[in-house]
Coordinates of C-alpha atoms in Angstrom, one line a residue:
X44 CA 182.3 155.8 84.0
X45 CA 178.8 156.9 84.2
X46 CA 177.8 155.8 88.0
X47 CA 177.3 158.8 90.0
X48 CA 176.1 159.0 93.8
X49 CA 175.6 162.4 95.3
X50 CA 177.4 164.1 92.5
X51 CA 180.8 162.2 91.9
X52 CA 182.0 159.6 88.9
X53 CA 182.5 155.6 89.8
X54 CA 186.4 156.0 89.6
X55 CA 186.5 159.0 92.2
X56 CA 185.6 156.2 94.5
X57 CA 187.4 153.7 97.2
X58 CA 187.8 150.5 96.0
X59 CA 185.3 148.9 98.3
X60 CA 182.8 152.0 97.3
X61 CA 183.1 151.3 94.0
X62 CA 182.2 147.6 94.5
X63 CA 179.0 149.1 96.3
X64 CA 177.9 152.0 93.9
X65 CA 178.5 149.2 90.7
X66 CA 176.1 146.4 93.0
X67 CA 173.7 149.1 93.6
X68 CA 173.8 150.1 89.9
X69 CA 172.4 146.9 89.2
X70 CA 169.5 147.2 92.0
X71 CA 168.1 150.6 91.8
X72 CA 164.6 149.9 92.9
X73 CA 166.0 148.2 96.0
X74 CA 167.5 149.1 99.3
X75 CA 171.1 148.0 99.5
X76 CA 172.1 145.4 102.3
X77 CA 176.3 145.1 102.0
X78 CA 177.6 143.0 103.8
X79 CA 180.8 144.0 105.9
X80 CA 181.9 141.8 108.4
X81 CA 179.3 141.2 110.6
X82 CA 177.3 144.1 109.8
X83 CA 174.8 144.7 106.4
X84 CA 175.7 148.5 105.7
X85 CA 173.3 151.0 103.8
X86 CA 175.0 153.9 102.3
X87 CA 173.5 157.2 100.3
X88 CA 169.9 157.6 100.2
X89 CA 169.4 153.7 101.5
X90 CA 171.0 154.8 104.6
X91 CA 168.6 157.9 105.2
X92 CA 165.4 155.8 104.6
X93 CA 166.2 153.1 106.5
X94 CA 167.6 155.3 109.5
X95 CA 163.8 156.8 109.3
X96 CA 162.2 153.7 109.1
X97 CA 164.2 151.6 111.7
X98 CA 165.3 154.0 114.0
X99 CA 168.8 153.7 113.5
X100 CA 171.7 156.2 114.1
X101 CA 172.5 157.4 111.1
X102 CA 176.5 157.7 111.1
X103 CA 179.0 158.3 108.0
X104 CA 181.6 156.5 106.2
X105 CA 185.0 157.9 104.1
X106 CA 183.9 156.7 100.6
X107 CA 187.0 158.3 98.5
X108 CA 185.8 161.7 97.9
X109 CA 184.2 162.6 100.9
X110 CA 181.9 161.1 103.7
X111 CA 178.5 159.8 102.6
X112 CA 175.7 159.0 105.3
X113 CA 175.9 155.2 106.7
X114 CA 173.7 152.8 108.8
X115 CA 174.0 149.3 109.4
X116 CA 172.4 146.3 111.4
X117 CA 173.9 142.9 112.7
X118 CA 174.0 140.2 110.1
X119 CA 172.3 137.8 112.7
X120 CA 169.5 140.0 113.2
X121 CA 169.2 141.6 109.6
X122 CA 165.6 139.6 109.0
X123 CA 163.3 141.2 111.3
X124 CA 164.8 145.1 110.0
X125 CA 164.2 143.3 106.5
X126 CA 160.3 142.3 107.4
X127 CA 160.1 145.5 108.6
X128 CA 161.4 147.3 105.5
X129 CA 159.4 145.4 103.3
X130 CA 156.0 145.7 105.2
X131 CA 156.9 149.1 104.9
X132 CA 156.5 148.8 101.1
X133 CA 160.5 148.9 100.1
X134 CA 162.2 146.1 98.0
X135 CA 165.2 144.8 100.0
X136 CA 168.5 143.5 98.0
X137 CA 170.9 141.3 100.3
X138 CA 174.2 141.5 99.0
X139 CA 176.6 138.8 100.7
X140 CA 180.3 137.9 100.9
X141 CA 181.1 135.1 99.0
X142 CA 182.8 132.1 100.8
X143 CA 186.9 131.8 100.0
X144 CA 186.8 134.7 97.5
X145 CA 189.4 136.9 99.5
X146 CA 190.8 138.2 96.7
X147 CA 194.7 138.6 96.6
X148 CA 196.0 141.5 98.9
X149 CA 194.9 144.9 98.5
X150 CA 191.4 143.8 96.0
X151 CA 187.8 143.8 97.5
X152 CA 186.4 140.6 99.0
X153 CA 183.8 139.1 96.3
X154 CA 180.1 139.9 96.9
X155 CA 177.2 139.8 95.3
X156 CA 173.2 139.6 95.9
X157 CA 171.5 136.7 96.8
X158 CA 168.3 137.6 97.4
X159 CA 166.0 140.7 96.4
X160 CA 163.1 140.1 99.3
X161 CA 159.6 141.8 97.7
X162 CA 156.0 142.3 99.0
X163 CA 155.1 138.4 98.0
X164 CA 158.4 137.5 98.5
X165 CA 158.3 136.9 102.1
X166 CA 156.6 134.8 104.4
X167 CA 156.2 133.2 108.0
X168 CA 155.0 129.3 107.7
X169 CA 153.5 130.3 111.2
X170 CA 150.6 131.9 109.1
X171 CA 147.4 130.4 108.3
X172 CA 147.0 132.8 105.5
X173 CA 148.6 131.7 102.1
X174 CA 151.0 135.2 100.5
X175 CA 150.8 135.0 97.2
X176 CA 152.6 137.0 94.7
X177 CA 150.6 137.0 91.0
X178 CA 151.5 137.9 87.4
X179 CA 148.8 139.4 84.9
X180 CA 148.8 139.8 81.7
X181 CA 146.3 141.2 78.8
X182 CA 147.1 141.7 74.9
X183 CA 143.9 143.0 74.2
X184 CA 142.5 144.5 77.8
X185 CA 139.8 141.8 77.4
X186 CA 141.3 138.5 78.3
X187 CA 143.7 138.1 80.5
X188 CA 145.9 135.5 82.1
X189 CA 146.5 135.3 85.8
X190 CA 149.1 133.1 87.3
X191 CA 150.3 133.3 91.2
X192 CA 152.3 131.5 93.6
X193 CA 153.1 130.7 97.5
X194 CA 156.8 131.1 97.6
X195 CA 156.8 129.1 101.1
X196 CA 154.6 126.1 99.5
X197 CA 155.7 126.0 96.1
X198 CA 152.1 126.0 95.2
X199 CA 151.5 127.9 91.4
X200 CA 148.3 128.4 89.9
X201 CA 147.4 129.7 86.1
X202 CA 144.2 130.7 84.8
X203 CA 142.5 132.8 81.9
X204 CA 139.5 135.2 83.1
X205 CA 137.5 136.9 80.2
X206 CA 136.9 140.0 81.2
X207 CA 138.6 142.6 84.0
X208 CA 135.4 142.3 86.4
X209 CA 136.3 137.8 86.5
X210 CA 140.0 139.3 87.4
X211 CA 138.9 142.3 89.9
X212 CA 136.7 139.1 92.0
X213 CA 139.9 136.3 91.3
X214 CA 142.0 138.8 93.1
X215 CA 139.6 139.4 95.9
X216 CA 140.1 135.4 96.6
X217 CA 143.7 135.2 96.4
X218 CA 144.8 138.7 97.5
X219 CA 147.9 138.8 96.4
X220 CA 150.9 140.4 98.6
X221 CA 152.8 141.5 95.1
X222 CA 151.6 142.3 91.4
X223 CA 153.7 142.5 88.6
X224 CA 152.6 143.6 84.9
X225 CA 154.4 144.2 82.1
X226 CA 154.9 148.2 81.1
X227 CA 152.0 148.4 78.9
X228 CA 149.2 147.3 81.0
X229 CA 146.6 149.5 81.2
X230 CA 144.5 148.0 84.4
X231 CA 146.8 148.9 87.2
X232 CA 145.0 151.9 88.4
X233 CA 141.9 149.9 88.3
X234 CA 143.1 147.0 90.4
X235 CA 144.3 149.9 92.7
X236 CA 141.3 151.5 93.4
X237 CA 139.8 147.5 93.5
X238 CA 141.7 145.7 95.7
X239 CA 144.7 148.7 97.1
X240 CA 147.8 147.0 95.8
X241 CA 149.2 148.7 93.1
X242 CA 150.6 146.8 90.2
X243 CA 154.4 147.0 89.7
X244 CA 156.2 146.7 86.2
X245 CA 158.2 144.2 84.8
X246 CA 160.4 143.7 81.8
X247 CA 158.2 143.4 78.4
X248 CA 160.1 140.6 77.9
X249 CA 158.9 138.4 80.3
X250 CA 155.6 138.2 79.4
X251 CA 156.2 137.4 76.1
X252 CA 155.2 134.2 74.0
X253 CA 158.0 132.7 73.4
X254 CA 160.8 133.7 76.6
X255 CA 157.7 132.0 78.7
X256 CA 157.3 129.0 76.9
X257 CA 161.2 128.3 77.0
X258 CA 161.5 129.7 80.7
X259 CA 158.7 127.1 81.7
X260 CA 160.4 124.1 80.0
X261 CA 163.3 125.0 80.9
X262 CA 162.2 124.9 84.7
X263 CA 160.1 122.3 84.5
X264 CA 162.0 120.2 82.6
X265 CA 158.7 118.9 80.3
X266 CA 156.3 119.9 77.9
X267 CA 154.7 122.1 80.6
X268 CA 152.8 123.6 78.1
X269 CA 150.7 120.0 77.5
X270 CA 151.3 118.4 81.0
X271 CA 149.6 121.4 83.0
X272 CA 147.2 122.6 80.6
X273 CA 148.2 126.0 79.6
X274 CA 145.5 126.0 76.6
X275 CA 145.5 129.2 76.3
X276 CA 148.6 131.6 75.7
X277 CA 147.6 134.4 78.3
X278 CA 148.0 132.6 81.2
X279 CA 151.2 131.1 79.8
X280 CA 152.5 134.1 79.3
X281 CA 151.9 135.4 83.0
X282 CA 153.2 132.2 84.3
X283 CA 156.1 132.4 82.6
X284 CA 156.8 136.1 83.8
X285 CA 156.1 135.5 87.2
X286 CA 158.5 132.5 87.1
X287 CA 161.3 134.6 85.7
X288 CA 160.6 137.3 88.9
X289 CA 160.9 134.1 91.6
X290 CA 164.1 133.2 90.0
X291 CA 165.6 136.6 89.6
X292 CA 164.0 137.8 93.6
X293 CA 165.1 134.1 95.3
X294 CA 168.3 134.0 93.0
X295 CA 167.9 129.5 92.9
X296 CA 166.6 127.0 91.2
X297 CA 163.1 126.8 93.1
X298 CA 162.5 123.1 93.1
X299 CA 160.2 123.1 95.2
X300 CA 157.9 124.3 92.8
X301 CA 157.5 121.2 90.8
X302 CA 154.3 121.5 88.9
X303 CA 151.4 124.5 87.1
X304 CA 148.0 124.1 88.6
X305 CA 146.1 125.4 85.3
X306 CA 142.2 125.9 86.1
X307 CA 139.1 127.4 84.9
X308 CA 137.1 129.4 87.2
X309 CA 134.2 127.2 85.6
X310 CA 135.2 124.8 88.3
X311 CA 134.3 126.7 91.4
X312 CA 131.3 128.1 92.5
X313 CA 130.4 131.6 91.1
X314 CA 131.2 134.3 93.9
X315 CA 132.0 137.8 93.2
X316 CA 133.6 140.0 95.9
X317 CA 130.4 141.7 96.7
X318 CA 129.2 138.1 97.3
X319 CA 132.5 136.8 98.9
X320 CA 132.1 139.4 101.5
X321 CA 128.9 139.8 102.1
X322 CA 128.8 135.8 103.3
X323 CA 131.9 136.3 105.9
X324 CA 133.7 132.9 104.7
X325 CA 137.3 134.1 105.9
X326 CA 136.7 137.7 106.7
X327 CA 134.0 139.5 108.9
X328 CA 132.5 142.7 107.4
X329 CA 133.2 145.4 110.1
X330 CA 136.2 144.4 112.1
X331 CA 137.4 142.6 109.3
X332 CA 138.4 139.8 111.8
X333 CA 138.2 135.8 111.5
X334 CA 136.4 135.9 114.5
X335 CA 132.6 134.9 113.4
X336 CA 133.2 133.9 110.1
X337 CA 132.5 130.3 108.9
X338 CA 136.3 129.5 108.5
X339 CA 136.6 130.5 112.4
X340 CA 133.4 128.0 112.9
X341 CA 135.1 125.5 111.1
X342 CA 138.1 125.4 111.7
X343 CA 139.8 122.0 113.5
X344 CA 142.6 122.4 111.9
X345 CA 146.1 121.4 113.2
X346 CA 149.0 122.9 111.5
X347 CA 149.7 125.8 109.4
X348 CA 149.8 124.2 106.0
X349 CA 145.7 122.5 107.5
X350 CA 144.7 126.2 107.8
X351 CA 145.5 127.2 104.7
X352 CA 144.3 124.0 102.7
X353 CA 140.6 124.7 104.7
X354 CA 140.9 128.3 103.7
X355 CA 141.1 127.3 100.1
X356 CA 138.8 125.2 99.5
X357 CA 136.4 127.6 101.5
X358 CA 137.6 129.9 98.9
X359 CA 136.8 127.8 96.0
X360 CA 133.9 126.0 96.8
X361 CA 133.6 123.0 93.9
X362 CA 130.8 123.0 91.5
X363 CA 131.2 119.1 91.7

């Protein structure tokens, strides 16, 4: 066996170790939350950088072959150090006991993760401000599709922009929590130095013709492709991406998210970002407050969800 953590193979391990080290094979990218008992435990590296970045006492665990460096938190409060971890810029993995699956006597309990929280991943309904998490993708680095969704709402939204500038002021209105490409995009350093969130990979794959047409029918359970629009194969192929990452991240169904909104920027009102701020809709220019701003003149809102729907269509003023 191949798996190594801090220098030793797989099968040098504990039994319950080994459960851990093959999870956390699977989930790289992610800090590990193991649920033992009534504790998630980090191990390894996880452990260090979530010690730092929580302020927990970093203690240590026999793995099999030595002691390895340990932290943990208690289940019931695991979603604030989770928030915190996230808003720090780390991908969080929650790996939970499964219900009955005891095993016989002397095997490890059954886990496995059901839920990978992410940047656009997370979100308090308290919020007036939608968090969106988009998908972009470009064949040619002239046209590309854009699709992004509200995890909380269920709201999704596809469009084709035709040229990077159109994309660089779409993302100024939506400013998306999260960004996924695939590998061979060649714009993420640009929408970096644009709009500071950096683009993070995702599997070719995904974005390709064909998985996102079946992934979106399959979800859907329709001819998504002619009930919502999707003319054109660019935005098709970033919704279908950025559906696979929801169901991968959320690990279920999603049926909440019932329906594309397709559009054309032709739609709305022209604004650019250097027009978009300079008019202070959502976002003053110097304390970058709503304070002052027409949403904060406007607004008689009510609820949460009223907040955001006003923010919108402040966003997207209609040509009609």
């Amino acid at each position: 066996m191949a798996i190594e953590s801090d220098g030793g193979l797989l099968a040098d391990y504990s039994p319950m170790m080994r459960q851990y080290l093959e999870i956390k094979e699977a989930h790289k990218d992610a800090l590990l939350f193991f649920r033992l008992g009534d504790f998630y435990e980090l191990f390894f590296d996880d452990a260090r950088i979530a010690a730092e970045k929580l302020g927990l006492h970093l203690t240590a665990r026999e793995t099999g072959r030595g002691k390895c460096p340990m932290c943990g938190v208690p289940h019931h409060a695991a979603e604030g150090y989770i928030l915190r971890l996230v808003e720090a810029g780390h991908k969080v993995a929650l790996c939970e006991q499964m219900p009955g699956a005891k095993g016989k006597k002397g095997e490890v309990m059954e886990r496995k993760v059901v839920r990978i929280y992410t940047r656009g991943t997370i979100f308090d309904d308290s919020k007036s401000l939608s968090s969106y998490i988009a998908a972009i993708f470009s064949q040619d680095d002239a046209t590309f599709g854009l699709a992004y969704a509200d995890v909380a709402t269920g709201d999704f939204y596809a469009t084709c922009l035709a040229s990077a500038d159109k994309l660089i002021d779409e993302l100024h209105k939506i400013n998306p929590q999260e960004i996924i490409v695939s590998p061979d995009f060649s714009r993420s350093g640009h929408i970096k130095a644009e709009i500071g969130t950096m683009p993070d990979n995702y599997h070719s794959r995904a974005f390709s013709y064909d998985f996102a047409e079946k992934k979106l029918t399959e979800h859907f359970g329709t001819d998504c492709i002619r009930e919502f629009s999707l003319a054109d194969k660019h935005s098709m192929a970033a919704a279908g991406a950025l559906l696979q990452y929801l169901h991968a991240t959320q690990q279920n169904a999603l049926p909440h998210i019932g329906k594309i909104s397709a559009y054309a920027t032709a739609e709305f009102m022209i604004l650019d970002r250097h027009a978009f701020r300079n008019l202070e809709l959502v976002e003053t220019l110097r304390e970058k407050d709503t304070v002052g701003t027409l949403f904060w003149v406007m607004d008689q809102t009510k609820t949460p969800m009223g907040k955001r729907l006003l923010r919108k269509w402040m966003e997207n003023p209609l040509v009609s």
